[in-house]
Coordinates of C-alpha atoms and ligand atoms in Angstrom, one line a residue:
Chain A
M1 CA 120.1 89.6 52.6
S2 CA 118.5 88.3 49.6
Y3 CA 116.0 86.0 51.1
E4 CA 112.6 86.2 49.4
W5 CA 109.8 86.1 51.8
D6 CA 106.8 84.1 50.7
F7 CA 104.0 84.2 53.1
S8 CA 101.6 82.4 50.8
I9 CA 103.0 79.2 52.1
L10 CA 101.2 79.9 55.3
L11 CA 97.9 80.3 53.6
Q12 CA 98.5 77.1 51.7
Y13 CA 99.0 75.1 54.8
R14 CA 96.5 77.1 56.9
E15 CA 94.4 74.0 57.8
L16 CA 97.4 72.2 59.2
L17 CA 98.6 75.3 61.1
L18 CA 95.1 76.0 62.5
N19 CA 94.8 72.4 63.7
A20 CA 98.2 72.7 65.4
A21 CA 97.2 75.9 67.1
L22 CA 94.0 74.2 68.3
T23 CA 96.1 71.4 69.7
T24 CA 98.2 74.0 71.6
F25 CA 95.0 75.6 73.0
Q26 CA 93.7 72.2 74.1
L27 CA 97.1 71.3 75.7
V28 CA 97.2 74.6 77.6
A29 CA 93.5 74.6 78.6
L30 CA 93.7 71.0 79.9
S31 CA 97.0 71.3 81.7
V32 CA 96.1 74.6 83.3
T33 CA 92.8 73.3 84.5
L34 CA 94.3 70.1 85.8
G35 CA 97.2 72.1 87.3
V36 CA 94.8 74.4 89.2
L37 CA 93.1 71.3 90.6
I38 CA 96.5 69.8 91.6
G39 CA 97.4 73.2 93.2
L40 CA 94.1 73.4 95.1
A41 CA 94.7 69.9 96.4
L42 CA 98.4 70.4 97.3
A43 CA 98.1 73.8 98.9
P44 CA 96.1 72.8 101.9
L45 CA 98.3 69.7 102.4
R46 CA 101.4 71.9 102.2
M47 CA 99.8 74.1 105.0
A48 CA 98.5 71.3 107.1
E49 CA 99.4 71.2 110.8
A50 CA 99.9 67.4 110.6
R51 CA 103.4 66.5 109.4
L52 CA 102.1 63.4 107.9
L53 CA 100.3 65.5 105.3
R54 CA 102.7 68.4 105.1
Y55 CA 106.0 66.6 104.6
P56 CA 105.0 64.5 101.6
A57 CA 103.3 67.4 99.9
T58 CA 106.3 69.6 100.5
A59 CA 108.6 66.9 99.2
L60 CA 106.6 66.5 96.1
I61 CA 106.4 70.2 95.4
E62 CA 110.2 70.7 95.9
F63 CA 111.1 67.7 93.7
I64 CA 108.9 68.8 90.9
R65 CA 110.0 72.4 91.2
S66 CA 113.6 71.3 90.8
T67 CA 113.0 69.4 87.7
P68 CA 113.3 71.1 84.3
P69 CA 109.9 70.8 82.7
L70 CA 111.3 69.2 79.6
V71 CA 112.9 66.5 81.7
L72 CA 109.5 66.0 83.3
V73 CA 107.8 65.6 79.9
V74 CA 110.4 63.2 78.5
W75 CA 110.5 61.2 81.8
S76 CA 106.8 60.8 81.8
Y77 CA 106.7 59.7 78.2
Y78 CA 109.3 57.0 78.7
C79 CA 109.0 56.0 82.3
L80 CA 105.3 56.2 83.1
P81 CA 104.5 53.3 80.8
I82 CA 107.2 51.2 82.3
L83 CA 106.5 52.1 85.9
G84 CA 102.7 52.2 85.9
G85 CA 101.9 50.3 82.8
L86 CA 100.2 53.6 81.9
A87 CA 100.0 53.7 78.1
L88 CA 99.0 57.4 77.6
S89 CA 99.1 59.1 74.3
A90 CA 101.9 61.7 73.8
F91 CA 99.3 64.4 74.1
W92 CA 97.9 63.2 77.4
T93 CA 101.4 62.5 78.7
C94 CA 102.3 66.1 77.9
V95 CA 99.1 67.4 79.5
L96 CA 99.8 65.5 82.7
A97 CA 103.5 66.5 82.9
I98 CA 102.8 70.2 82.4
A99 CA 99.8 70.0 84.7
L100 CA 102.0 68.6 87.4
Y101 CA 104.7 71.1 86.8
S102 CA 102.3 74.0 86.8
G103 CA 100.3 72.5 89.7
V104 CA 103.2 72.6 92.2
F105 CA 103.7 76.3 91.3
F106 CA 100.0 76.9 91.6
A107 CA 100.1 75.2 95.0
E108 CA 102.9 77.5 96.2
I109 CA 101.1 80.6 94.8
F110 CA 97.8 79.7 96.5
R111 CA 99.6 78.9 99.8
A112 CA 101.4 82.3 99.7
G113 CA 98.1 84.0 98.9
V114 CA 96.3 82.4 101.8
Q115 CA 99.1 82.9 104.3
A116 CA 99.4 86.6 103.3
V117 CA 95.8 87.2 104.4
D118 CA 96.1 89.3 107.6
R119 CA 95.2 87.2 110.6
G120 CA 93.1 90.1 111.9
L121 CA 90.7 89.8 108.9
V122 CA 90.2 86.2 109.8
E123 CA 89.6 87.1 113.5
A124 CA 87.1 89.8 112.5
G125 CA 85.2 87.1 110.6
L126 CA 85.3 84.7 113.6
A127 CA 84.3 87.5 115.9
V128 CA 81.0 88.2 114.0
G129 CA 80.2 84.5 114.4
M130 CA 81.3 83.1 111.0
R131 CA 82.0 79.4 111.0
P132 CA 85.6 78.6 109.9
A133 CA 84.3 77.4 106.5
T134 CA 82.4 80.7 106.1
V135 CA 85.6 82.6 106.9
L136 CA 87.4 80.6 104.3
R137 CA 84.7 81.3 101.7
R138 CA 83.9 85.0 102.5
V139 CA 87.2 86.4 103.7
I140 CA 90.3 84.3 103.1
G141 CA 89.2 83.2 99.6
P142 CA 88.4 86.6 98.1
V143 CA 91.3 88.4 99.7
A144 CA 93.8 85.7 98.7
F145 CA 92.3 85.7 95.2
L146 CA 93.0 89.4 94.7
R147 CA 96.6 88.9 95.9
V148 CA 97.1 85.7 93.9
L149 CA 95.9 87.0 90.5
P150 CA 99.1 88.5 89.3
P151 CA 101.4 85.5 90.1
F152 CA 98.7 83.2 88.9
T153 CA 98.6 84.9 85.5
S154 CA 102.4 84.6 85.2
Q155 CA 102.2 80.9 85.9
C156 CA 99.5 80.5 83.2
V157 CA 101.9 82.3 80.8
M158 CA 104.6 79.8 81.8
A159 CA 102.2 77.0 81.1
I160 CA 101.5 78.3 77.6
K161 CA 105.2 78.6 76.9
N162 CA 105.8 75.1 78.3
S163 CA 103.2 73.6 75.9
V164 CA 105.9 73.6 73.2
L165 CA 107.7 70.9 75.1
G166 CA 105.2 68.6 73.6
S167 CA 107.0 68.9 70.3
Y168 CA 109.9 66.9 71.9
I169 CA 107.6 63.8 72.1
A170 CA 105.8 64.5 68.8
V171 CA 102.7 66.1 70.1
G172 CA 101.2 67.9 67.1
E173 CA 101.2 71.3 68.6
I174 CA 102.2 74.5 66.9
L175 CA 106.0 74.3 67.2
Y176 CA 106.1 70.6 66.2
E177 CA 104.0 71.1 63.1
G178 CA 105.7 74.4 62.4
Q179 CA 109.1 72.7 62.4
R180 CA 107.9 69.8 60.2
L181 CA 106.4 72.2 57.7
S182 CA 109.5 74.4 57.6
T183 CA 111.7 71.5 56.7
Q184 CA 109.2 70.1 54.2
T185 CA 108.8 73.4 52.4
F186 CA 112.2 74.9 53.0
R187 CA 110.4 77.9 54.4
P188 CA 111.7 78.2 58.0
L189 CA 111.6 81.9 58.2
E190 CA 107.9 82.3 57.4
V191 CA 106.7 79.3 59.3
L192 CA 108.8 79.8 62.5
T193 CA 108.2 83.5 62.5
L194 CA 104.5 82.7 62.5
V195 CA 105.0 80.3 65.4
A196 CA 106.8 83.0 67.4
A197 CA 104.1 85.6 66.5
F198 CA 101.4 83.2 67.5
F199 CA 102.8 83.1 71.1
V200 CA 103.4 86.8 71.2
A201 CA 99.8 87.4 70.1
L202 CA 98.6 85.1 72.7
I203 CA 100.7 86.1 75.7
L204 CA 101.3 89.8 75.3
P205 CA 97.6 90.9 75.6
M206 CA 97.3 88.5 78.6
T207 CA 100.2 90.1 80.5
L208 CA 99.1 93.6 79.6
A209 CA 95.6 92.9 80.8
A210 CA 96.9 91.2 83.9
G211 CA 99.1 94.2 84.6
A212 CA 96.2 96.6 84.3
L213 CA 94.0 94.4 86.5
E214 CA 96.7 94.2 89.1
R215 CA 97.1 98.0 89.2
R216 CA 93.3 98.3 89.5
I217 CA 93.0 95.8 92.3
F218 CA 95.9 97.3 94.2
L219 CA 94.5 100.8 93.9
R220 CA 91.0 99.8 94.8
Y221 CA 91.5 97.4 97.7
F222 CA 95.0 97.6 99.1
R223 CA 96.9 100.9 98.7
R224 CA 97.3 102.7 101.9
Chain B
M1 CA 70.7 98.1 135.7
T2 CA 69.8 94.8 137.3
D3 CA 72.2 92.7 139.4
T4 CA 72.0 89.5 137.4
P5 CA 75.3 89.3 135.5
L6 CA 75.1 89.2 131.8
L7 CA 78.7 87.9 131.6
A8 CA 80.4 86.0 134.3
V9 CA 84.1 85.3 134.2
E10 CA 85.3 82.7 136.7
D11 CA 89.0 82.1 137.5
L12 CA 90.1 82.6 133.9
R13 CA 93.6 81.3 133.2
K14 CA 95.7 81.4 130.1
S15 CA 99.2 80.2 129.5
F16 CA 101.2 80.3 126.3
G17 CA 103.6 77.4 126.8
S18 CA 105.3 78.0 130.1
L19 CA 104.3 81.7 130.1
E20 CA 101.4 82.2 132.4
V21 CA 99.6 85.3 131.1
L22 CA 96.3 85.2 133.0
K23 CA 96.4 84.0 136.6
G24 CA 92.8 83.5 137.5
A25 CA 90.7 86.5 136.6
S26 CA 87.2 86.7 137.9
F27 CA 84.6 89.4 137.3
T28 CA 81.0 90.0 136.2
V29 CA 79.4 92.3 133.8
R30 CA 75.8 93.4 134.4
P31 CA 73.5 94.4 131.6
S32 CA 74.3 98.0 130.4
E33 CA 77.4 98.1 132.4
V34 CA 80.5 99.6 130.9
I35 CA 83.8 98.1 132.2
G36 CA 87.2 99.7 131.5
L37 CA 90.1 97.3 131.5
L38 CA 93.4 99.1 132.2
G39 CA 96.9 98.0 132.6
R40 CA 100.5 98.2 131.4
S41 CA 101.5 96.9 128.1
G42 CA 101.9 93.1 128.3
S43 CA 99.8 92.8 131.5
G44 CA 97.4 90.5 129.6
K45 CA 94.5 92.8 128.7
S46 CA 94.1 91.6 125.1
T47 CA 94.5 88.0 126.1
L48 CA 91.8 88.4 128.7
L49 CA 89.4 90.0 126.2
R50 CA 90.2 87.4 123.5
C51 CA 89.5 84.6 126.0
L52 CA 86.0 86.0 126.4
N53 CA 85.0 85.2 122.8
M54 CA 87.4 82.2 122.4
L55 CA 89.8 83.9 119.9
E56 CA 92.2 82.4 122.5
T57 CA 91.2 79.2 124.2
P58 CA 91.6 79.6 128.0
T59 CA 93.6 77.0 129.8
G60 CA 91.4 77.3 132.9
G61 CA 88.3 78.8 134.3
R62 CA 85.0 79.6 132.7
V63 CA 83.2 82.3 130.8
L64 CA 79.4 82.4 131.0
L65 CA 77.2 84.6 128.8
D66 CA 73.6 84.7 130.1
G67 CA 74.4 81.5 132.1
E68 CA 75.7 79.6 129.1
E69 CA 79.3 78.5 129.1
I70 CA 81.3 79.9 126.2
G71 CA 83.5 77.5 124.3
F72 CA 82.8 74.4 126.4
K73 CA 80.0 72.1 127.2
T74 CA 79.5 69.9 130.3
D75 CA 77.3 66.9 129.5
P76 CA 74.9 65.3 132.1
S77 CA 77.6 62.8 133.1
G78 CA 79.8 65.8 134.1
R79 CA 82.3 65.5 131.3
R80 CA 83.5 68.8 129.9
R81 CA 84.3 69.1 126.2
A82 CA 85.3 71.8 123.8
L83 CA 82.6 73.0 121.5
S84 CA 82.9 72.6 117.7
G85 CA 83.8 75.5 115.5
A86 CA 80.2 75.9 114.4
E87 CA 78.9 75.9 118.0
V88 CA 81.5 78.5 119.1
A89 CA 80.6 80.6 116.1
R90 CA 76.9 80.6 117.2
Q91 CA 78.0 81.9 120.6
R92 CA 80.4 84.5 119.2
A93 CA 77.5 85.9 117.1
R94 CA 76.1 87.2 120.4
M95 CA 79.2 89.2 121.4
S96 CA 81.0 91.6 119.1
M97 CA 84.6 92.7 119.0
V98 CA 86.3 95.9 117.9
F99 CA 90.0 95.6 117.2
Q100 CA 92.9 97.9 117.6
Q101 CA 93.8 97.5 113.9
F102 CA 90.1 97.9 112.7
N103 CA 90.4 94.7 110.6
L104 CA 87.9 95.8 108.0
W105 CA 87.6 93.4 105.1
P106 CA 89.4 95.2 102.2
H107 CA 87.3 93.7 99.4
R108 CA 84.0 95.0 100.9
T109 CA 82.7 98.5 101.0
A110 CA 81.9 100.2 104.3
L111 CA 78.3 99.0 104.0
G112 CA 79.5 95.6 102.8
N113 CA 81.5 95.2 105.9
V114 CA 78.5 96.1 108.1
I115 CA 76.0 93.8 106.5
E116 CA 78.3 90.8 106.0
G117 CA 77.7 89.3 109.5
P118 CA 73.9 89.9 109.5
I119 CA 73.5 88.2 106.1
Q120 CA 76.0 85.4 106.4
V121 CA 75.6 84.6 110.1
L122 CA 72.2 85.8 111.2
G123 CA 70.4 85.1 107.9
V124 CA 68.9 88.6 107.7
P125 CA 67.5 89.2 104.2
P126 CA 69.9 91.4 102.2
E127 CA 67.4 94.3 101.7
Q128 CA 66.7 94.5 105.4
A129 CA 70.4 94.2 106.2
R130 CA 71.1 97.1 103.9
T131 CA 68.5 99.3 105.4
E132 CA 69.7 98.5 108.9
G133 CA 73.3 98.8 107.9
L134 CA 72.8 102.3 106.4
A135 CA 71.1 103.3 109.6
L136 CA 74.1 102.1 111.6
L137 CA 76.5 103.9 109.3
D138 CA 74.4 107.0 109.9
R139 CA 74.6 106.5 113.6
V140 CA 78.4 106.5 113.4
G141 CA 78.3 109.5 111.1
L142 CA 79.4 107.7 107.9
L143 CA 76.3 107.4 105.8
A144 CA 78.1 109.3 103.0
K145 CA 80.8 106.6 102.9
A146 CA 78.6 103.6 102.6
D147 CA 79.9 102.6 99.2
V148 CA 83.6 103.4 99.8
H149 CA 86.2 100.7 100.3
P150 CA 88.2 100.8 103.6
I151 CA 91.4 102.0 102.1
R152 CA 89.7 105.2 101.1
L153 CA 88.8 105.9 104.7
S154 CA 90.8 107.5 107.5
G155 CA 91.7 105.4 110.5
G156 CA 89.0 107.1 112.6
Q157 CA 86.4 106.4 109.9
Q158 CA 87.6 102.8 109.5
Q159 CA 87.2 102.3 113.3
R160 CA 83.7 103.8 113.2
V161 CA 82.7 101.4 110.4
A162 CA 84.2 98.6 112.5
I163 CA 82.0 99.7 115.4
A164 CA 78.9 99.8 113.1
R165 CA 79.9 96.3 111.9
A166 CA 80.0 95.1 115.5
L167 CA 76.7 96.8 116.3
A168 CA 75.0 95.2 113.3
M169 CA 75.1 91.8 115.0
R170 CA 72.9 93.2 117.8
P171 CA 75.3 91.8 120.3
K172 CA 74.5 91.3 124.0
I173 CA 78.0 92.7 124.8
M174 CA 80.7 94.5 122.9
L175 CA 84.4 94.0 123.4
F176 CA 86.8 96.7 122.5
D177 CA 90.6 96.1 122.4
E178 CA 92.3 99.5 122.5
P179 CA 90.1 100.9 119.7
T180 CA 91.9 104.2 119.5
S181 CA 95.5 103.1 120.0
A182 CA 96.3 102.8 116.3
L183 CA 94.8 106.2 115.5
D184 CA 96.5 109.5 114.8
P185 CA 95.8 111.8 117.9
E186 CA 93.4 114.0 116.0
L187 CA 91.2 111.1 115.1
V188 CA 90.8 109.6 118.6
A189 CA 88.0 111.9 119.6
E190 CA 85.6 111.0 116.9
V191 CA 85.8 107.3 117.8
L192 CA 85.6 107.9 121.6
Q193 CA 82.5 110.1 120.9
V194 CA 80.8 107.2 119.2
M195 CA 81.7 104.9 122.1
L196 CA 80.5 107.4 124.7
D197 CA 77.2 107.5 122.9
L198 CA 77.0 103.7 123.0
A199 CA 77.8 103.7 126.7
K200 CA 75.1 106.3 127.4
T201 CA 72.5 104.4 125.5
G202 CA 72.8 101.3 127.5
T203 CA 75.2 99.1 125.5
T204 CA 77.1 96.6 127.6
M205 CA 80.8 97.0 126.9
V206 CA 84.2 95.8 128.1
V207 CA 86.8 98.3 126.9
V208 CA 90.5 97.9 127.0
T209 CA 91.9 101.4 126.8
H210 CA 94.7 103.7 127.7
E211 CA 92.4 106.7 127.5
M212 CA 92.0 107.7 131.2
A213 CA 89.5 110.4 130.5
F214 CA 87.3 108.0 128.6
A215 CA 87.6 105.4 131.4
R216 CA 86.5 108.0 133.9
D217 CA 83.7 109.5 131.9
A218 CA 82.2 106.4 130.2
C219 CA 82.9 103.5 132.5
D220 CA 80.8 102.3 135.5
T221 CA 83.6 100.1 136.7
V222 CA 87.3 100.0 135.9
M223 CA 89.6 97.1 136.5
L224 CA 93.4 97.3 136.6
L225 CA 95.2 94.2 135.3
E226 CA 98.8 93.6 136.4
S227 CA 100.8 90.5 135.3
G228 CA 97.6 88.6 134.6
E229 CA 95.8 89.5 137.8
I230 CA 93.1 92.0 138.5
I231 CA 94.7 94.0 141.3
E232 CA 92.2 96.9 141.6
R233 CA 88.5 97.3 140.7
G234 CA 85.7 99.7 141.4
P235 CA 84.2 103.0 140.2
P236 CA 86.6 105.0 138.1
D237 CA 87.0 107.9 140.6
Q238 CA 87.8 105.6 143.5
V239 CA 90.2 103.4 141.6
M240 CA 92.0 106.2 139.9
S241 CA 92.3 108.6 142.8
R242 CA 92.5 106.3 145.8
P243 CA 94.0 103.0 144.6
S244 CA 94.8 100.7 147.5
D245 CA 97.5 98.7 145.8
E246 CA 101.0 100.2 145.5
R247 CA 101.4 99.0 141.9
A248 CA 98.1 100.6 141.1
R249 CA 99.3 103.9 142.6
Q250 CA 102.3 103.7 140.4
F251 CA 100.2 103.0 137.3
F252 CA 97.9 105.9 137.9
G253 CA 100.6 108.2 139.1
G254 CA 101.7 108.9 135.6
R255 CA 98.2 108.7 134.0
R256 CA 95.9 111.3 135.5
P257 CA 92.9 111.9 133.3
N258 CA 92.9 115.4 131.9
A259 CA 90.1 117.7 133.1
G260 CA 87.2 117.9 130.7
A261 CA 85.3 115.4 128.6
A262 CA 86.8 112.4 127.0
A263 CA 85.8 113.5 123.5
Ligands
LIG301 N1 99.9 84.1 121.0 C1 100.8 84.3 122.0 N2 101.8 83.5 122.1 C2 102.7 83.7 123.1 N3 102.7 84.7 123.9 C3 101.7 85.6 123.8 C4 100.7 85.4 122.8 N4 99.8 86.5 122.9 C5 100.2 87.2 124.0 N5 101.4 86.7 124.5 C6 102.1 87.3 125.6 O1 101.2 87.4 126.7 C7 101.5 88.6 127.4 C8 100.3 89.5 127.5 O2 100.0 89.9 126.2 P1 98.7 90.8 125.9 O3 98.7 91.1 124.4 O4 97.5 90.2 126.5 O5 99.0 92.2 126.6 P2 98.3 93.5 126.6 O6 98.0 93.9 128.0 O7 97.1 93.5 125.7 O8 99.4 94.5 126.1 P3 99.3 95.8 125.1 O9 98.8 96.9 126.0 O10 100.7 96.0 124.6 O11 98.3 95.5 124.0 C9 102.7 89.3 126.7 O12 103.8 88.9 127.4 C10 102.7 88.6 125.4 O13 104.0 88.5 124.9
LIG302 MG1 96.7 94.4 123.8

C-alpha cells in the first residue's frame, strides 16, 4: 500500500472536529437523561397491577423495541412534523428518537432489576414497620440499583453508538462532520479513523470501568 | 406473668382462592409468654404467623395487640375498614419478625441492618442507634462482625444479626418463622441459644419450629396446627407426651425431643 498518511489534516480542522464531538456529547447526554426519565416513567406502568396501565406501556415498549433505531430516527424526522405539526430541529428529533429507543430498554432494565429483588427483603422492611414508600427507597431501590448497573451501562454504550444515526438526518455530530470532511479533503482514512478512535476512546474505558465495578459489587454484596 | 393478653387472636381465617389454609384459629399470648407453634409442613404455620403482622391479610377474624386491632379499624358507626399502608406500618413496628431465610439486606452491614429500622421507622438519632445496635450485636455474640456485609457471614451469624435487627425495634412481641430450618445442623445451636436467652429474659415470643427440644425447654405453651386448625395446646410436656388427639399422637410419635438441653 502506498497511501501516505497525513494526520496534519486533523489539526487543521480541529475546531470543526471538536465542535462535532461536542454535538455528539450533547446528543448522548440529552438522550440518555431523557431516556432514563422515560424508563423511570414506563417501568412502574409496565409492572402495574391495573391492565389499563400495563397493557399500553407493554405495547409501547414492545413496538419501539422491535423498530430499528435508524428507522425510528428517520420516521421521527419525516413523520412527526406531519402528524403532530411538531417542527423540531434535526438535533432535537434525534435526541427524542434515541431517548425513546433507549428509554424502553431502560424501562425493561429497571423492571427486571426491581422484580429481581428478593421478596423476603421487602417483607423484612415491612416487618420492621417501614412504609411501602420507605421500603422502595431504602430496600428495593438500592438493591435493584446494584443489580441494574451492568445492563444500564451497556444500554448507555448503545446510546452512544446510536448517536451516529443523527448523521442520517444531517445532525452535525462526529460521523456526519467526519464524512463531510473526508470527502472535501480526500482524506477518508485519517478522518474516519479518528471517528472510530473517538468512539473506542469513549466507550472502552466505560465498559472496562463498568466491568470492574460489577465484579466489585458482586463480590461485596451478592456472592454466596 | 399477668393474665391480660398482650396478643389476642380471634377466629383467624385465611384462604388463598378456594384453598382454605386457616380455619378459625384462636389463642392469646400473655406478656413474657413463649408460644411454640408446631405442625406438619403445609399445615398453615407460616400463614398464621404472617397474618399476625399483616404480611398476609386474613380473610376473617381479628388480631389484637394490646387491645388494638391490627390491620383494620372499626369506626364509631360500626363500619370496619382496612388500614392504610402507613397505619399498618406503625403497628408492625411494635412486633418484630425473624424469617427462615434471614432476609438481611445485602447492601447494609450487620450493624446497618440492625439500625435501619430504629433510624428510619422510630426516628432514633443515628449515634444513639449505633450505640444501641452495637450493644445488641454484642448480645448475640457478633460485635466483631458489625461492619461486615451479610454475604461474609455464616447462616447462623446471619440469623443472629436478624434477631438483633428484630430486637432493635424494642418490639412488644417477636415472631419467629422456623428460624433454624435453613441452617446447617452445626449452626442450629448458636441460634437456639440466643432464642433461649430471649425466652428466659422475658421476651414475648411466638415461635414456629420443628425443634422439639427447644419447644420443650423454652416454651410455656405449645400449639399444634393441623390443616389450619389448632388441634392441641398446653404446656409442652403435656402436649408432647399425652396428646389427646389421634393426629397429635401421630405427629409427636416420630418427633420425641432428645434428652438434654435444646442448645
Ligand atoms: N401465597 C400463597 N398462595 C397460595 N397458597 C399458599 C400461599 N401461601 C401458602 N399457601 C398454601 O397454604 C398452605 C399452608 O402453607 P404454610 O406456608 O402456611 O405452611 P407451613 O405450615 O408454614 O409449612 P412449612 O412447614 O413447610 O413451612 C400450603 O398448602 C401452601 O401451599
Ligand atoms: Mg412455613
